[in-house]
Coordinates of C-alpha atoms in Angstrom, one line a residue:
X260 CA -0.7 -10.4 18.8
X261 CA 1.2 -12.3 21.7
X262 CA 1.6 -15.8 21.1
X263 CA 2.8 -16.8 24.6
X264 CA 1.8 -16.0 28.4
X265 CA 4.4 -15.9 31.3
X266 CA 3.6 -18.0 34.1
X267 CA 6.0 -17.8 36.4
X268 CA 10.0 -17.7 36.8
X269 CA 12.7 -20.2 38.1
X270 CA 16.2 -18.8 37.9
X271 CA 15.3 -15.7 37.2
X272 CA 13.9 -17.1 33.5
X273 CA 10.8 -16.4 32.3
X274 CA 8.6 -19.4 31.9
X275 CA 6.2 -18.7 29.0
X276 CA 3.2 -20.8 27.3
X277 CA 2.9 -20.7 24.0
X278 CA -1.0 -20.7 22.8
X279 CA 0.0 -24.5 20.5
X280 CA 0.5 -26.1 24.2
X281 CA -2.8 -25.1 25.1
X282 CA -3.7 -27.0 22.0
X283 CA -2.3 -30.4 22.9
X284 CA -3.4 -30.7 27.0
X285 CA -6.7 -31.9 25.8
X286 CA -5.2 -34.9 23.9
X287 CA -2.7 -35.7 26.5
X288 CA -5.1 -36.1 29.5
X289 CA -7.8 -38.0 27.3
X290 CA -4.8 -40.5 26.4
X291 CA -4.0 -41.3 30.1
X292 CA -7.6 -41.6 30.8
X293 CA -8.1 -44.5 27.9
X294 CA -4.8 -46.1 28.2
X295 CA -5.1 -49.3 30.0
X296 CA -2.5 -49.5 32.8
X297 CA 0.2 -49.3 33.8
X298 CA 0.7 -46.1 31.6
X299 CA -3.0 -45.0 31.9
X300 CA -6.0 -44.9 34.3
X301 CA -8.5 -46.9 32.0
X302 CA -9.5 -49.5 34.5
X303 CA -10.6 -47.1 37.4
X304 CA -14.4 -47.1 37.6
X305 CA -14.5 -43.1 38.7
X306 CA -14.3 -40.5 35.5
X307 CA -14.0 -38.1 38.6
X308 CA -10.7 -39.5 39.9
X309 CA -9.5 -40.8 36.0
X310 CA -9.6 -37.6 34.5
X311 CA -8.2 -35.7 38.0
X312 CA -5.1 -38.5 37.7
X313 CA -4.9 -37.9 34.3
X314 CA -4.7 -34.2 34.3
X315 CA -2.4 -34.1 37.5
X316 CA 0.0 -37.0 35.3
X317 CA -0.4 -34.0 32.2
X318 CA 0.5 -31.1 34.6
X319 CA 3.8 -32.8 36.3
X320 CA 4.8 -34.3 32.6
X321 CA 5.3 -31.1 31.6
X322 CA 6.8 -30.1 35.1
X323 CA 8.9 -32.3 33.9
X324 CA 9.8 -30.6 30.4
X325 CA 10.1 -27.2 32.1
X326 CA 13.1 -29.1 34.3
X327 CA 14.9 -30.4 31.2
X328 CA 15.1 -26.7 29.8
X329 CA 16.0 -25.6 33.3
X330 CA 19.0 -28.3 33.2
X331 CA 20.0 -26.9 29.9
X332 CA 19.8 -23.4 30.9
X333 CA 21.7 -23.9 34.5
X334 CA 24.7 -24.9 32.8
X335 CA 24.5 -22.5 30.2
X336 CA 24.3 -19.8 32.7
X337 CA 27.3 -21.3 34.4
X338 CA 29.1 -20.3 31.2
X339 CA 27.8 -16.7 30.8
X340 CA 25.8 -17.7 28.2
X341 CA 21.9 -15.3 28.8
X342 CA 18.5 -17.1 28.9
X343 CA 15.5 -15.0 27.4
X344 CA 13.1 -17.5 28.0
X345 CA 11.7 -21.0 28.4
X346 CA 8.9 -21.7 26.4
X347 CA 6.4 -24.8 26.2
X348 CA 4.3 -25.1 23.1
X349 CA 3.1 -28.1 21.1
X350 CA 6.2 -30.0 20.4
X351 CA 7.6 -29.8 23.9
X352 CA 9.9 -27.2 25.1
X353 CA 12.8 -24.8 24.3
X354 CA 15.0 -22.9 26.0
X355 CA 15.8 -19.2 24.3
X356 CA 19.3 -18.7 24.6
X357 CA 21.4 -15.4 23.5
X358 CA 23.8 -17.2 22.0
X359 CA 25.4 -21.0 21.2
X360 CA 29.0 -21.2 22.5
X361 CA 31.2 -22.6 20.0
X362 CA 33.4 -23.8 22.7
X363 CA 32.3 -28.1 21.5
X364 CA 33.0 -29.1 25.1
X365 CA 30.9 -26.1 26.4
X366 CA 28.3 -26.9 24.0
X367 CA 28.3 -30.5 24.6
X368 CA 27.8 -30.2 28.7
X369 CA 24.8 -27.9 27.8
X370 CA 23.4 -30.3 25.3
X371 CA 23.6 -33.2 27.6
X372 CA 22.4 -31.7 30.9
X373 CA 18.6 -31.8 29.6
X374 CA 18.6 -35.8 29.0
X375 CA 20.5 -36.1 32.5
X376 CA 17.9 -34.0 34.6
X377 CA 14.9 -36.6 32.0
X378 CA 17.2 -39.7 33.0
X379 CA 17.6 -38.1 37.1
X380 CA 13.5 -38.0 36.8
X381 CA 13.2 -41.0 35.7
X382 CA 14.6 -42.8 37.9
X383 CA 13.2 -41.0 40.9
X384 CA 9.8 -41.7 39.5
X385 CA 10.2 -45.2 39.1
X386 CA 11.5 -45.7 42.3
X387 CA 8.5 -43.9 43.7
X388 CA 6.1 -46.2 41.8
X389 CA 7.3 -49.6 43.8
X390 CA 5.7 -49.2 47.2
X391 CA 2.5 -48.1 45.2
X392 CA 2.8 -51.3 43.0
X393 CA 3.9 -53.5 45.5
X394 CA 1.9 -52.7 48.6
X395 CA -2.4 -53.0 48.1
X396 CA -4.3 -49.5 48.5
X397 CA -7.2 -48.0 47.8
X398 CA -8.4 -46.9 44.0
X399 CA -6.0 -43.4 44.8
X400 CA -3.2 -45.1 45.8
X401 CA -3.7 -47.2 42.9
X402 CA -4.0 -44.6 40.8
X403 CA -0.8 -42.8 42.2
X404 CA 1.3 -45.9 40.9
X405 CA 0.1 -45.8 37.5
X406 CA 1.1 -42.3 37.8
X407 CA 4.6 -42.5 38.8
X408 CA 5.2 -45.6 36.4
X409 CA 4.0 -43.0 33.8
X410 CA 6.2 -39.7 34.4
X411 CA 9.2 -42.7 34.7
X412 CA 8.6 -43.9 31.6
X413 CA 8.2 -41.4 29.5
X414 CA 11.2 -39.4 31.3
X415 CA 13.4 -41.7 30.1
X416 CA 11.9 -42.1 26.4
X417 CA 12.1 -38.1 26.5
X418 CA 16.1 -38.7 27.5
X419 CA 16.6 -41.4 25.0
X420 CA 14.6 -39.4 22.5
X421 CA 16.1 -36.2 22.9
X422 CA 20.0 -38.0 22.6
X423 CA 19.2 -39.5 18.7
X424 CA 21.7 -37.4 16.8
X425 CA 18.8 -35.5 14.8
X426 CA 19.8 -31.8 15.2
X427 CA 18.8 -29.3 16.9
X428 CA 17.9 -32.2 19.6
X429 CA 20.1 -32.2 22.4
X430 CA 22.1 -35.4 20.4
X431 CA 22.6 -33.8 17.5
X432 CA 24.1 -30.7 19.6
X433 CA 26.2 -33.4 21.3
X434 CA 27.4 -34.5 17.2
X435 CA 27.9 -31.1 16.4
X436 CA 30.5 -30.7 19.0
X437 CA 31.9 -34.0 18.1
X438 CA 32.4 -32.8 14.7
X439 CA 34.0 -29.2 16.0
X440 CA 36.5 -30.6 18.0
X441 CA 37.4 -33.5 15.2
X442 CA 37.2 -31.1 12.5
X443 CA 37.9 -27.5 13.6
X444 CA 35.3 -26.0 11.0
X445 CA 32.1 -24.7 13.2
X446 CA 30.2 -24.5 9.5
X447 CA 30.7 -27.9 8.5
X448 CA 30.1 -29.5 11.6
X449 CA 26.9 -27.9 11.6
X450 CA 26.1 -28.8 8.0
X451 CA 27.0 -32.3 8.7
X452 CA 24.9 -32.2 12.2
X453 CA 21.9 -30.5 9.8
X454 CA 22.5 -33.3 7.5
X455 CA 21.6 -36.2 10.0
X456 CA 19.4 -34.3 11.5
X457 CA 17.2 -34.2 8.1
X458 CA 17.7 -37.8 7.3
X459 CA 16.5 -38.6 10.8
X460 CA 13.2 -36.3 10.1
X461 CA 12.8 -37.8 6.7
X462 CA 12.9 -41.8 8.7
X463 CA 10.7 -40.2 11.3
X464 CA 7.8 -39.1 8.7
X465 CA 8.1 -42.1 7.0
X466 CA 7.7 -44.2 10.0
X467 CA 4.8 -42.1 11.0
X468 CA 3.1 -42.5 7.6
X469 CA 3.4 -46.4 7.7
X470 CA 1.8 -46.7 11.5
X471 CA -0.8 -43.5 11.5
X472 CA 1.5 -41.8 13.8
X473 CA 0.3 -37.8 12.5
X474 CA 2.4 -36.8 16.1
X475 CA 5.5 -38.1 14.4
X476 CA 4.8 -37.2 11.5
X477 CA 4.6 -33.0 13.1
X478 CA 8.0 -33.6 15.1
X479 CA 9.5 -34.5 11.7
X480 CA 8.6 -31.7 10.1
X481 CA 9.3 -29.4 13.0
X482 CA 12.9 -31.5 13.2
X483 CA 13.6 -30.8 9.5
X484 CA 12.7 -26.6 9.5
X485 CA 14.2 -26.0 12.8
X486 CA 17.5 -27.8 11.8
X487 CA 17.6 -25.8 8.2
X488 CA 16.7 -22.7 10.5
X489 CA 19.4 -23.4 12.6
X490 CA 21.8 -24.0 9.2
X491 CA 20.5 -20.9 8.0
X492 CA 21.8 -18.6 11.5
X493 CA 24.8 -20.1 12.2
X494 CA 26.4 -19.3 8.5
X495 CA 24.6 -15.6 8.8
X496 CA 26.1 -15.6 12.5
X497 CA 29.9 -16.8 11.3
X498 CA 29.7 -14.0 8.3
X499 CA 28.4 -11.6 10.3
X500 CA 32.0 -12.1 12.9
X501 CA 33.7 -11.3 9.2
X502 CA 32.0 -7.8 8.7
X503 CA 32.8 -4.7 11.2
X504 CA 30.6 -2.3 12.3
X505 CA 31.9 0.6 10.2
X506 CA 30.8 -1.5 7.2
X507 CA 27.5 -1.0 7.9
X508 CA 26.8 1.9 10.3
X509 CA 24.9 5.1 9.2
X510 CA 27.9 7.5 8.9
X511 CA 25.9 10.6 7.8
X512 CA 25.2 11.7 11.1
X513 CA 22.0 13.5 12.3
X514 CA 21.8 14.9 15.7
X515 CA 19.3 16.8 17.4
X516 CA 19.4 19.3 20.2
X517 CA 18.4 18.9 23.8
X518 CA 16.7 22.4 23.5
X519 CA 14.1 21.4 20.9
X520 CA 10.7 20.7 22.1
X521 CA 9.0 17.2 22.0
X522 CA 6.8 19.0 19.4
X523 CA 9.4 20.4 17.6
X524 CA 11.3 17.2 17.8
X525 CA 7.9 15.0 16.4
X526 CA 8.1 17.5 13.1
X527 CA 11.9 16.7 12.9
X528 CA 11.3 13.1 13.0
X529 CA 8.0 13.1 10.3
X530 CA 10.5 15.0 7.8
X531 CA 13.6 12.9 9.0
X532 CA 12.2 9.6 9.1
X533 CA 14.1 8.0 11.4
X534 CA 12.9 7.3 15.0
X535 CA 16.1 7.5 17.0
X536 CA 18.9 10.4 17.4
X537 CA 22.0 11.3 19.3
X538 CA 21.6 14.0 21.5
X539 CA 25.0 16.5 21.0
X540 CA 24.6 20.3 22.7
X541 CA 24.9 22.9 19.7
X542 CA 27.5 25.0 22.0
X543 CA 30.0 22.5 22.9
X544 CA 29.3 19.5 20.4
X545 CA 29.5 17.4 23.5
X546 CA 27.5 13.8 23.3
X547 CA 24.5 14.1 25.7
X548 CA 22.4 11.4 25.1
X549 CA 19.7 9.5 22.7
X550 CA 16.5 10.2 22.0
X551 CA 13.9 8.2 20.6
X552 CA 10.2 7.3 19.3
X553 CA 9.9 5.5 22.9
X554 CA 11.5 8.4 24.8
X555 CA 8.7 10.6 23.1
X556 CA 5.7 8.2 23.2
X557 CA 5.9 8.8 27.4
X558 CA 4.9 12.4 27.1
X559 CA 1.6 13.2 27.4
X560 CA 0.6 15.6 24.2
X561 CA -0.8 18.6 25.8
X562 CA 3.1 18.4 27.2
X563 CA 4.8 18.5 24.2
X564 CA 5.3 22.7 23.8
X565 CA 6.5 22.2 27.7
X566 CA 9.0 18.8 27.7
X567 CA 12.7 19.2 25.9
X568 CA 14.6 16.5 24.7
X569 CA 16.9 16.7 27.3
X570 CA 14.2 16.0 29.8
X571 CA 13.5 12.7 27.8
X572 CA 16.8 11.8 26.6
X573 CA 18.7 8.6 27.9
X574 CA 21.7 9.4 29.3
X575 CA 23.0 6.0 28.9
X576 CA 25.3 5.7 26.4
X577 CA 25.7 2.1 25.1
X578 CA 28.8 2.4 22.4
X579 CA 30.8 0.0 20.2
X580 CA 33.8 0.6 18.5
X581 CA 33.9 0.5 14.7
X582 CA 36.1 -2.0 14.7
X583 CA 33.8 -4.7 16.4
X584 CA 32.0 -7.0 14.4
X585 CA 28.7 -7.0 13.6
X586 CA 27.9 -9.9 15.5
X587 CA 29.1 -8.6 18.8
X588 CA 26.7 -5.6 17.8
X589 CA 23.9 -7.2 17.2
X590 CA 24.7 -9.1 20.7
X591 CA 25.2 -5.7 22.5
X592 CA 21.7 -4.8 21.6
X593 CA 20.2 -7.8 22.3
X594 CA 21.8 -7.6 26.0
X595 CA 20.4 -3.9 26.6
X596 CA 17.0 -4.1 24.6
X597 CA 17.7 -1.3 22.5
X598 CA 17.4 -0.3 18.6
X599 CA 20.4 1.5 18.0
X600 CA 24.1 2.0 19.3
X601 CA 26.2 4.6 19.0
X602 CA 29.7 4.1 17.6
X603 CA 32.4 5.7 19.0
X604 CA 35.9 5.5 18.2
X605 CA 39.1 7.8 20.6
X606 CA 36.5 9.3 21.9
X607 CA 34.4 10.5 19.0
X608 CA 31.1 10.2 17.7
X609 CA 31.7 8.2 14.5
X610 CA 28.6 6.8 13.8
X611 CA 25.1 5.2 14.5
X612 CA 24.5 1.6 14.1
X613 CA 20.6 0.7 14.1
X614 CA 18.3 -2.4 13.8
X615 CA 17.7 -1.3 10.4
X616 CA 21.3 -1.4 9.5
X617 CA 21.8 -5.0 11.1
X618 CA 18.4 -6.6 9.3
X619 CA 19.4 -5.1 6.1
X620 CA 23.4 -7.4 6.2
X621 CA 21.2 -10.0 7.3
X622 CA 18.9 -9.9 4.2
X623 CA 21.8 -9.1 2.2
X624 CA 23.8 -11.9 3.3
X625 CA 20.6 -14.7 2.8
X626 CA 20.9 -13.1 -0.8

């Protein structure tokens, strides 16, 4: 089941909705409807116009949200780092990025560009909001000014927010780095980082119990499992850059022919059980290709005693040495979408190096 929709792109990144943001627009435009101002419409006579300001003040708030990631993901780009995604759901909004830099400078400009672009907002919106304050309108342009007040406001809670060092906020990014570049260890400066970052979500719950704030009390919790989450990747990532890919590759090696038929092929594959191959011509032992499950599902079945595995086969051969580490494999295919990688070392087939192989050091290594 998909859990997200894309609705558009900016940079060339996806910009997704995650079915829990559909959950809290309701809430949001019925607050600025009942607050009084100046951060909510509750003194204009017309529900028409309240609840049209309300949901336009929604829509550009999270406008708003979708910039921050975009300022994060700019300047992550800058530094070859790859964006998946940007995704809004309940909490607010993240950006999906390949990979962290461990560079603490690089890190640190990424983490800081989000509250920059909230603070940049800000101050544009509040600017905006004078002449609307200042100058007597109509019940629109009255509304207008509440709305700009609004989106200033909460920009630059959202910046101050978003710098408390409660990892994996962008402030507790920014103490990570801190901690790198003081200490030199990438694991205990994200310990540490995870550390405050609990303590912070622990005072946030708290708070939220004492004053009925149940909003709170969810970014706490969400606060506290992403930042054991992150704990959790970053010493799988660090062992994973100690273990090479020969450790862990499939070395008895199964190759199929790019004369079998798609039929024969399905039959290999029910007995084999695995759903990916390389492709190596019986005459020459030269690697042709790799065949898969997805190569075969594209046939249509009355085609299969026609269609050869070579018709189907992808030519492109994405290789690793077996001397990389596992991380840098399980970056590679990432990068090319793919479930397996063939390992090749002075020119020979050595290997294949699958999902499969990469989830099970994972598990291992979470013990």
């Amino acid at each position: 089941m998909r859990t997200s929709i894309e609705i558009g792109r900016a940079l060339g990144i996806p910009i997704r909705l995650h079915i829990t943001f559909l959950l809290i627009l309701p809430p949001f435009i019925l607050i600025f409807m009942q607050q009084p101002p100046p951060f909510g419409f509750a003194e204009i006579d017309s529900f028409a116009v309240r609840a049209t300001l309300a949901t336009l003040t929604t829509v550009v708030l999270f406008g708003c949200v979708i910039a921050h990631e975009l300022s994060h993901s700019y300047v992550a780009m800058g530094y070859g780092v790859k964006i998946d995604s940007i995704t809004l759901f309940i909490f607010g909004g993240i950006a999906s990025m390949r990979t962290i830099p461990k560079d603490p400078r690089v890190e640190a400009r990424i983490a800081i560009a989000g509250p920059l672009m909230s603070i940049f907002l800000a101050t544009i919106f509040i600017a905006v909001q004078i002449p609307f304050n200042t100058i007597p309108g109509g019940i629109w342009w009255k509304g207008f000014g509440i709305l700009s007040f609004s989106l200033g406001a909460i920009n630059l809670v959202l910046a101050l927010f978003n710098l408390l060092p409660a990892f994996p906020m962008d402030g507790g990014r920014i103490l990570r780095a801190y901690l790198v570049k003081k200490e030199g260890s990438y694991i205990s400066a994200t310990r540490k980082a995870v550390q405050v970052g609990k303590i912070f979500a622990i005072l946030m719950a708290a708070f939220g119990l004492l004053h009925g704030g149940w909003m709170l009390i969810l970014i706490a919790f969400f606060i506290y499992i992403a930042a054991s989450e992150e704990e959790s990747a970053t010493i799988i990532q660090s062992a994973m850059e100690g273990i090479k890919v020969r450790d862990i590759m499939t070395k008895e090696l199964v190759t199929v022919s790019p004369y079998l038929t798609v039929r024969e092929f399905i039959e290999f594959m029910l007995r084999d059980r695995h759903k990916g191959y390389p492709v190596v011509d019986p005459g020459s032992g030269e690697l042709l290709g790799v065949v898969s499950l997805t190569d075969v599902k594209s046939v249509p079945s009355e085609k299969h005693d026609e269609i050869t595995v070579g018709d189907i086969m992808s030519r492109e051969l994405i290789t690793i040495n077996p001397d990389a580490t596992a991380a840098e494999a399980l970056r590679l295919i990432a990068d090319h979408n793919i479930g397996r990688v063939l390992v090749i070392e002075d020119g020979v087939l050595d290997g294949i190096l699958s999902k499969t192989d990469l989830i099970r050091a994972i598990e291992i290594l979470r013990g």
